[in-house]
Amino acid sequence: MYPSRFRYESPTSIEEAISLLEEGKGEAKVLAGGQSLVPMLKLRFASPELLVDINNIADLDYHRFDADGSLHIGALCRHEHLEKSADISARQPTIAAAAPLVADPIVRTRGTFVGSVCHADPQGDWASCMVALDGYIVAQGPNGRRNIPVRSFVSGPFQNVLAYNELAVEAVIPAPQGTALGGYMKLERRVGDFATAAVAVAVDMSGGKVTRAGIALTGVGGTTVDASDAAAALVGGSLDEASIAQAAELAASVAQPRSDHRGSASYKRHIISTFTARLLGSISESNERAA
Amino acid sequence: MTSLFEEITETSVDIPVRRVTITVNGEKRSANVEPRLLLAHLLRQGFKLTGTHTGCDTTNCGACTVLVDGRPAKSCTMLAVQADGRDVMTVEGLATASELHPIQEGFKEEHGLQCGYCTPGMMLAAKALLDENPDPTEDEVRWALSGNLCRCTGYQNIVKSVLWAAEKMRNSAG
Ligand SMILES: Cc1cc2nc3c(=O)[nH]c(=O)nc-3n(C[C@H](O)[C@H](O)[C@H](O)COP(=O)(O)OP(=O)(O)OC[C@H]3O[C@@H](n4cnc5c(N)ncnc54)[C@H](O)[C@@H]3O)c2cc1C
Ligand code: FES
Ligand code: FES
């Protein structure tokens, strides 16, 4: 299988990439890790006239914590860098837990966090982490930059709100309000499979109370499911058996799973409730240990 | 069928071919390619390095794994133009003229292959692991190879082969 014909450009600056996208007038596509786009080109699900390969833009390959505690993930930060970075495992537990569960180790050497969010696959693991963490995408176009909260960034399955001449330059996870706790649990049939169902949880705690919470579900809806009621119910209280059980039930109630080759709808709903409870349970334990 | 390489590198109507220069197994090699040519095809049909196998052609099996600047990549999911200026290692780069690479020896000693289709990809994924972690546990080997599928061996002997190679490499380094 090989893709249909396209013109290929590999700009070395963000500005150059944007003017190429502008030139493409909507018929251009950004190539990041290529781990979703190249398979789609080969299957001819996508046939752009112009491919703008951003891999040679030097200053996009980073992740860093700013002094205020926010985490910035550049457009060329690969899954494996998040998996293997000590600062991520020490400071951002939701992302640290998800990183080794995205695709397989070889796909992770090339696939990018930002590319994955742009791809907006309802089965995508990173979009759920972004929702749970209140993340936003920084998009740059000919008229400058704008921040797009992930909840309004994804507009449908495999659709985002970027204009044709905008490049997503980084993803930002705002600073935690207290201690950042969280996790990601994913049920997959085998390594490299997309989620049968998965749950991202991110909880900030201060003085034994929840100051901020986010819960998002993968693989159980047409897009990432934001279990905002489940998360809101936790804010202001402590994590105990009753509040955890309530959040797990609320999360399961907003899932819209469909029965398919990965499992029945009721099984998936059960997984969502179980994973939510387990994640919150271990957050509560690790918070008690730290206190 | 004419070779795919010839077929898709002929100068097409409006898409310019691009000249790429890639260091393949330590040697600089150049070719004119259409942007849509996949790295796996350039290696196999263009450079006649048929040790790189394409299995699934859908990014799932890892048979086409090569090292790009030292990291494993599925060459069926990378454009040849993207390898321009980079360093690529294929299975042909493992052995020297006189000696097998310890990973190859390991696969021989521990019966790490049956049909051999997955083997080149397995070996390069293993090399990437051992370059990073010379003393992996069995679990770490299984984890590092979990993007490579084998339909024959049941993996047991592949894991043993990699552990054999790791030990040999440590001994000869020490
Ligand atoms: C075998 C296999 C298993 C996988 N399993 C999983 C899994 O379990 N979970 C999971 O979440 N993902 C999985 N993936 C997908 C993988 O994570 C991809 O890496 C990811 O979805 C896309 O990231 P990319 O950098 O490869 O983007 P690309 O493939 O390069 O691009 C994807 C899309 O996003 C656009 N895009 C990319 N970057 C930008 C940018 N900076 N600005 C604007 N647009 C951009 C592209 O134009 C394209 O439309 C799997 C892929 C494979 C091949
Ligand atoms: S042939 Fe490339 S992953 Fe299977
Ligand atoms: S030896 Fe046959 S596929 Fe692995």
PDB file of N, CA and C in Angstrom, chain A residues 31-61:
ATOM      1  N   LEU A  31       2.152  16.800   9.257  1.00  0.00           N
ATOM      2  CA  LEU A  31       2.666  15.470   9.590  1.00  0.00           C
ATOM      3  C   LEU A  31       3.529  15.588  10.839  1.00  0.00           C
ATOM      4  N   ALA A  32       3.082  14.959  11.927  1.00  0.00           N
ATOM      5  CA  ALA A  32       3.879  14.975  13.165  1.00  0.00           C
ATOM      6  C   ALA A  32       4.530  13.599  13.306  1.00  0.00           C
ATOM      7  N   GLY A  33       4.075  12.774  14.248  1.00  0.00           N
ATOM      8  CA  GLY A  33       4.662  11.438  14.401  1.00  0.00           C
ATOM      9  C   GLY A  33       4.293  10.503  13.260  1.00  0.00           C
ATOM     10  N   GLY A  34       3.204  10.836  12.570  1.00  0.00           N
ATOM     11  CA  GLY A  34       2.777  10.022  11.435  1.00  0.00           C
ATOM     12  C   GLY A  34       2.157   8.682  11.813  1.00  0.00           C
ATOM     13  N   GLN A  35       1.972   8.441  13.101  1.00  0.00           N
ATOM     14  CA  GLN A  35       1.509   7.110  13.502  1.00  0.00           C
ATOM     15  C   GLN A  35      -0.005   6.937  13.350  1.00  0.00           C
ATOM     16  N   SER A  36      -0.696   8.012  13.086  1.00  0.00           N
ATOM     17  CA  SER A  36      -2.098   7.912  12.676  1.00  0.00           C
ATOM     18  C   SER A  36      -2.238   8.355  11.224  1.00  0.00           C
ATOM     19  N   LEU A  37      -1.516   9.416  10.856  1.00  0.00           N
ATOM     20  CA  LEU A  37      -1.691   9.979   9.515  1.00  0.00           C
ATOM     21  C   LEU A  37      -1.124   9.069   8.416  1.00  0.00           C
ATOM     22  N   VAL A  38       0.060   8.520   8.602  1.00  0.00           N
ATOM     23  CA  VAL A  38       0.623   7.683   7.529  1.00  0.00           C
ATOM     24  C   VAL A  38      -0.256   6.451   7.256  1.00  0.00           C
ATOM     25  N   PRO A  39      -0.726   5.735   8.297  1.00  0.00           N
ATOM     26  CA  PRO A  39      -1.673   4.649   7.994  1.00  0.00           C
ATOM     27  C   PRO A  39      -2.913   5.143   7.232  1.00  0.00           C
ATOM     28  N   MET A  40      -3.396   6.342   7.574  1.00  0.00           N
ATOM     29  CA  MET A  40      -4.586   6.857   6.877  1.00  0.00           C
ATOM     30  C   MET A  40      -4.273   7.229   5.434  1.00  0.00           C
ATOM     31  N   LEU A  41      -3.042   7.725   5.196  1.00  0.00           N
ATOM     32  CA  LEU A  41      -2.639   8.043   3.812  1.00  0.00           C
ATOM     33  C   LEU A  41      -2.556   6.751   3.001  1.00  0.00           C
ATOM     34  N   LYS A  42      -2.004   5.716   3.641  1.00  0.00           N
ATOM     35  CA  LYS A  42      -1.835   4.447   2.928  1.00  0.00           C
ATOM     36  C   LYS A  42      -3.178   3.822   2.568  1.00  0.00           C
ATOM     37  N   LEU A  43      -4.140   3.970   3.486  1.00  0.00           N
ATOM     38  CA  LEU A  43      -5.479   3.435   3.210  1.00  0.00           C
ATOM     39  C   LEU A  43      -6.285   4.390   2.335  1.00  0.00           C
ATOM     40  N   ARG A  44      -5.667   5.535   2.074  1.00  0.00           N
ATOM     41  CA  ARG A  44      -6.294   6.601   1.289  1.00  0.00           C
ATOM     42  C   ARG A  44      -7.579   7.116   1.919  1.00  0.00           C
ATOM     43  N   PHE A  45      -7.628   7.040   3.254  1.00  0.00           N
ATOM     44  CA  PHE A  45      -8.684   7.743   3.981  1.00  0.00           C
ATOM     45  C   PHE A  45      -8.387   9.238   3.954  1.00  0.00           C
ATOM     46  N   ALA A  46      -7.117   9.571   3.769  1.00  0.00           N
ATOM     47  CA  ALA A  46      -6.730  10.973   3.629  1.00  0.00           C
ATOM     48  C   ALA A  46      -5.881  11.086   2.378  1.00  0.00           C
ATOM     49  N   SER A  47      -6.136  12.105   1.552  1.00  0.00           N
ATOM     50  CA  SER A  47      -5.329  12.343   0.346  1.00  0.00           C
ATOM     51  C   SER A  47      -5.035  13.829   0.216  1.00  0.00           C
ATOM     52  N   PRO A  48      -4.229  14.365   1.107  1.00  0.00           N
ATOM     53  CA  PRO A  48      -3.913  15.796   1.021  1.00  0.00           C
ATOM     54  C   PRO A  48      -3.044  16.086  -0.196  1.00  0.00           C
ATOM     55  N   GLU A  49      -3.102  17.332  -0.666  1.00  0.00           N
ATOM     56  CA  GLU A  49      -2.232  17.709  -1.788  1.00  0.00           C
ATOM     57  C   GLU A  49      -0.831  18.020  -1.301  1.00  0.00           C
ATOM     58  N   LEU A  50      -0.770  18.505  -0.062  1.00  0.00           N
ATOM     59  CA  LEU A  50       0.510  18.946   0.491  1.00  0.00           C
ATOM     60  C   LEU A  50       0.666  18.402   1.909  1.00  0.00           C
ATOM     61  N   LEU A  51       1.835  17.855   2.177  1.00  0.00           N
ATOM     62  CA  LEU A  51       2.139  17.387   3.527  1.00  0.00           C
ATOM     63  C   LEU A  51       3.197  18.303   4.125  1.00  0.00           C
ATOM     64  N   VAL A  52       2.866  18.893   5.271  1.00  0.00           N
ATOM     65  CA  VAL A  52       3.805  19.782   5.948  1.00  0.00           C
ATOM     66  C   VAL A  52       4.392  19.025   7.139  1.00  0.00           C
ATOM     67  N   ASP A  53       5.589  18.501   6.932  1.00  0.00           N
ATOM     68  CA  ASP A  53       6.268  17.687   7.947  1.00  0.00           C
ATOM     69  C   ASP A  53       6.933  18.616   8.961  1.00  0.00           C
ATOM     70  N   ILE A  54       6.467  18.565  10.207  1.00  0.00           N
ATOM     71  CA  ILE A  54       7.018  19.498  11.211  1.00  0.00           C
ATOM     72  C   ILE A  54       8.212  18.911  11.970  1.00  0.00           C
ATOM     73  N   ASN A  55       8.651  17.704  11.582  1.00  0.00           N
ATOM     74  CA  ASN A  55       9.702  17.026  12.352  1.00  0.00           C
ATOM     75  C   ASN A  55      11.063  17.716  12.339  1.00  0.00           C
ATOM     76  N   ASN A  56      11.260  18.632  11.395  1.00  0.00           N
ATOM     77  CA  ASN A  56      12.547  19.318  11.349  1.00  0.00           C
ATOM     78  C   ASN A  56      12.508  20.707  11.973  1.00  0.00           C
ATOM     79  N   ILE A  57      11.413  21.009  12.662  1.00  0.00           N
ATOM     80  CA  ILE A  57      11.342  22.290  13.384  1.00  0.00           C
ATOM     81  C   ILE A  57      11.970  22.066  14.763  1.00  0.00           C
ATOM     82  N   ALA A  58      13.125  22.715  14.951  1.00  0.00           N
ATOM     83  CA  ALA A  58      13.948  22.370  16.123  1.00  0.00           C
ATOM     84  C   ALA A  58      13.263  22.647  17.457  1.00  0.00           C
ATOM     85  N   ASP A  59      12.558  23.766  17.574  1.00  0.00           N
ATOM     86  CA  ASP A  59      12.117  24.152  18.919  1.00  0.00           C
ATOM     87  C   ASP A  59      10.727  23.636  19.307  1.00  0.00           C
ATOM     88  N   LEU A  60      10.312  22.520  18.752  1.00  0.00           N
ATOM     89  CA  LEU A  60       9.023  21.952  19.162  1.00  0.00           C
ATOM     90  C   LEU A  60       9.194  20.685  20.001  1.00  0.00           C
ATOM     91  N   ASP A  61      10.419  20.222  20.125  1.00  0.00           N
ATOM     92  CA  ASP A  61      10.674  18.946  20.789  1.00  0.00           C
ATOM     93  C   ASP A  61      11.032  19.176  22.257  1.00  0.00           C
TER      94      ASP A  61
END
